[in-house]
Coordinates of C-alpha atoms in Angstrom, one line a residue:
M1 CA 0.0 0.0 0.0
H2 CA 2.9 2.3 0.7
A3 CA 4.3 1.7 -2.7
D4 CA 1.0 2.8 -4.4
S5 CA 1.1 6.0 -2.4
D6 CA 4.7 6.8 -3.4
R7 CA 3.7 6.1 -7.1
N8 CA 0.8 8.4 -7.0
A9 CA 2.8 11.2 -5.5
R10 CA 5.5 10.9 -8.0
S11 CA 2.9 10.8 -10.7
C12 CA 1.4 14.1 -9.4
R13 CA 4.8 15.8 -9.2
T14 CA 5.5 14.6 -12.8
R15 CA 2.2 16.0 -14.1
R16 CA 2.7 19.4 -12.3
G17 CA 6.2 19.5 -13.9
N18 CA 4.8 18.7 -17.3
I19 CA 2.2 21.5 -16.9
L20 CA 4.9 24.0 -15.8
I21 CA 7.1 23.1 -18.8
D22 CA 4.0 23.4 -21.2
L23 CA 3.1 26.6 -19.8
L24 CA 6.7 28.1 -20.1
L25 CA 6.9 26.7 -23.6
S26 CA 3.6 28.3 -24.5
L27 CA 4.6 31.6 -23.1
W28 CA 7.9 31.4 -25.1
I29 CA 6.1 30.7 -28.3
V30 CA 3.6 33.6 -27.7
T31 CA 6.5 36.0 -27.0
L32 CA 8.3 34.9 -30.1
F33 CA 5.4 35.6 -32.4
L34 CA 4.0 38.6 -30.7
P35 CA 6.2 41.1 -32.6
M36 CA 5.2 39.7 -35.9
I37 CA 1.4 40.5 -35.4
P38 CA 1.6 44.1 -36.7
T39 CA 3.3 42.9 -39.8
V40 CA 0.9 40.2 -40.5
V41 CA -2.1 42.7 -39.9
R42 CA -0.4 45.2 -42.4
F43 CA 0.2 42.4 -44.9
L44 CA -3.5 41.3 -44.7
S45 CA -4.7 44.9 -45.2
R46 CA -2.5 45.3 -48.2
Q47 CA -3.9 42.1 -49.7
D48 CA -7.4 43.4 -49.2
W49 CA -6.4 46.7 -50.9
V50 CA -4.8 44.8 -53.8
M51 CA -7.9 42.7 -54.3
R52 CA -10.2 45.7 -54.2
S53 CA -7.8 47.5 -56.7
A54 CA -7.9 44.5 -59.0
Q55 CA -11.8 44.3 -58.8
D56 CA -11.9 48.1 -59.6
Q57 CA -9.8 47.5 -62.6
I58 CA -12.0 44.6 -63.9
Q59 CA -15.1 46.6 -63.4
L60 CA -13.6 49.5 -65.3
Q61 CA -12.7 47.3 -68.3
Q62 CA -16.3 45.9 -68.2
L63 CA -17.6 49.5 -68.3
R64 CA -15.3 50.4 -71.1
R65 CA -16.4 47.3 -73.2
L66 CA -20.1 48.3 -72.6
L67 CA -19.5 51.9 -73.7
L68 CA -17.3 50.8 -76.6
G69 CA -20.2 48.9 -78.1
S70 CA -22.8 51.6 -77.5
G71 CA -24.2 54.0 -79.9
S72 CA -23.9 57.6 -78.8
I73 CA -22.7 58.7 -75.4
E74 CA -23.8 61.9 -73.8
V75 CA -21.8 63.2 -70.8
H76 CA -23.6 64.9 -67.9
D77 CA -21.9 65.9 -64.7
D78 CA -23.2 63.0 -62.6
Q79 CA -24.3 60.5 -65.2
L80 CA -23.7 59.1 -68.7
T81 CA -26.5 58.4 -71.3
F82 CA -25.7 55.9 -73.9
D83 CA -27.4 53.3 -76.2
A84 CA -26.9 49.6 -75.4
E85 CA -28.9 46.6 -76.5
G86 CA -31.4 48.7 -78.4
Q87 CA -32.2 50.8 -75.3
T88 CA -31.2 54.2 -74.0
R89 CA -29.4 53.5 -70.7
R90 CA -27.9 55.8 -67.9
L91 CA -24.9 55.1 -65.8
V92 CA -25.7 56.8 -62.5
Q93 CA -24.9 56.7 -58.8
N94 CA -27.7 55.1 -56.7
G95 CA -26.9 55.2 -53.0
S96 CA -23.4 53.8 -52.8
W97 CA -23.5 52.0 -56.1
L98 CA -22.6 53.2 -59.6
L99 CA -25.1 51.3 -61.7
V100 CA -26.9 51.1 -65.2
H101 CA -30.5 52.1 -65.5
P102 CA -32.6 50.3 -66.7
G103 CA -30.9 47.1 -65.7
T104 CA -29.1 45.4 -62.9
W105 CA -25.6 46.0 -63.9
I106 CA -23.6 47.2 -60.9
F107 CA -20.2 48.5 -61.7
F108 CA -18.8 50.0 -58.6
D109 CA -19.8 49.7 -54.9
Q110 CA -18.9 51.9 -51.8
V111 CA -19.2 55.0 -54.1
E112 CA -19.6 58.3 -52.3
S113 CA -19.7 60.5 -55.5
V114 CA -19.0 60.2 -59.1
R115 CA -18.4 62.9 -61.9
F116 CA -18.1 62.5 -65.6
E117 CA -16.3 64.9 -67.7
Q118 CA -15.5 65.3 -71.5
R119 CA -11.9 66.2 -72.1
Q120 CA -11.5 66.6 -76.0
S121 CA -12.7 63.2 -77.3
Q122 CA -12.3 61.2 -74.1
I123 CA -14.8 60.6 -71.2
W124 CA -13.3 60.8 -67.9
M125 CA -14.8 59.4 -64.7
H126 CA -13.8 60.9 -61.2
L127 CA -14.9 58.5 -58.5
T128 CA -14.7 59.1 -54.7
G129 CA -15.3 56.2 -52.4
E130 CA -14.4 54.7 -49.1
R131 CA -11.0 53.7 -50.5
G132 CA -10.1 57.1 -51.8
E133 CA -10.4 59.1 -55.0
W134 CA -9.2 58.1 -58.5
E135 CA -9.8 59.1 -62.2
A136 CA -9.9 57.0 -65.2
I137 CA -10.8 57.2 -68.9
V138 CA -14.0 55.2 -69.5
G139 CA -14.5 55.8 -73.2
D140 CA -14.5 58.1 -76.2
V141 CA -17.2 60.5 -77.4
G142 CA -18.7 59.7 -80.7

């Protein structure tokens, strides 16, 4: 009976020793990786910006293709009017979206304001959104 008691006491001390070693090892790993957290967060936010930028470029190309195949384009300050698929359509801001009426084509989201301008024979779009401001050529007049 005395031998069982000694074995249980040793087992308890060994478990406590293992728990202490596990705890110290965990703290060491956390302190090792803690300085890397800001770098990882910056990297992930950069990735998000790159993805949004790529999406904006894709949407811009789709808009250019639509306007390239359209008949006449009229430039107004806050909208474009053009012919597409046998119908007169308007590219306008609706809430936080830039979309085509009539229809369900949404080209940009998170739009705060949009302005169109004709510079010589080119149509420029100035877009302000949550991610900042940018300008791009969306098509040609005529």
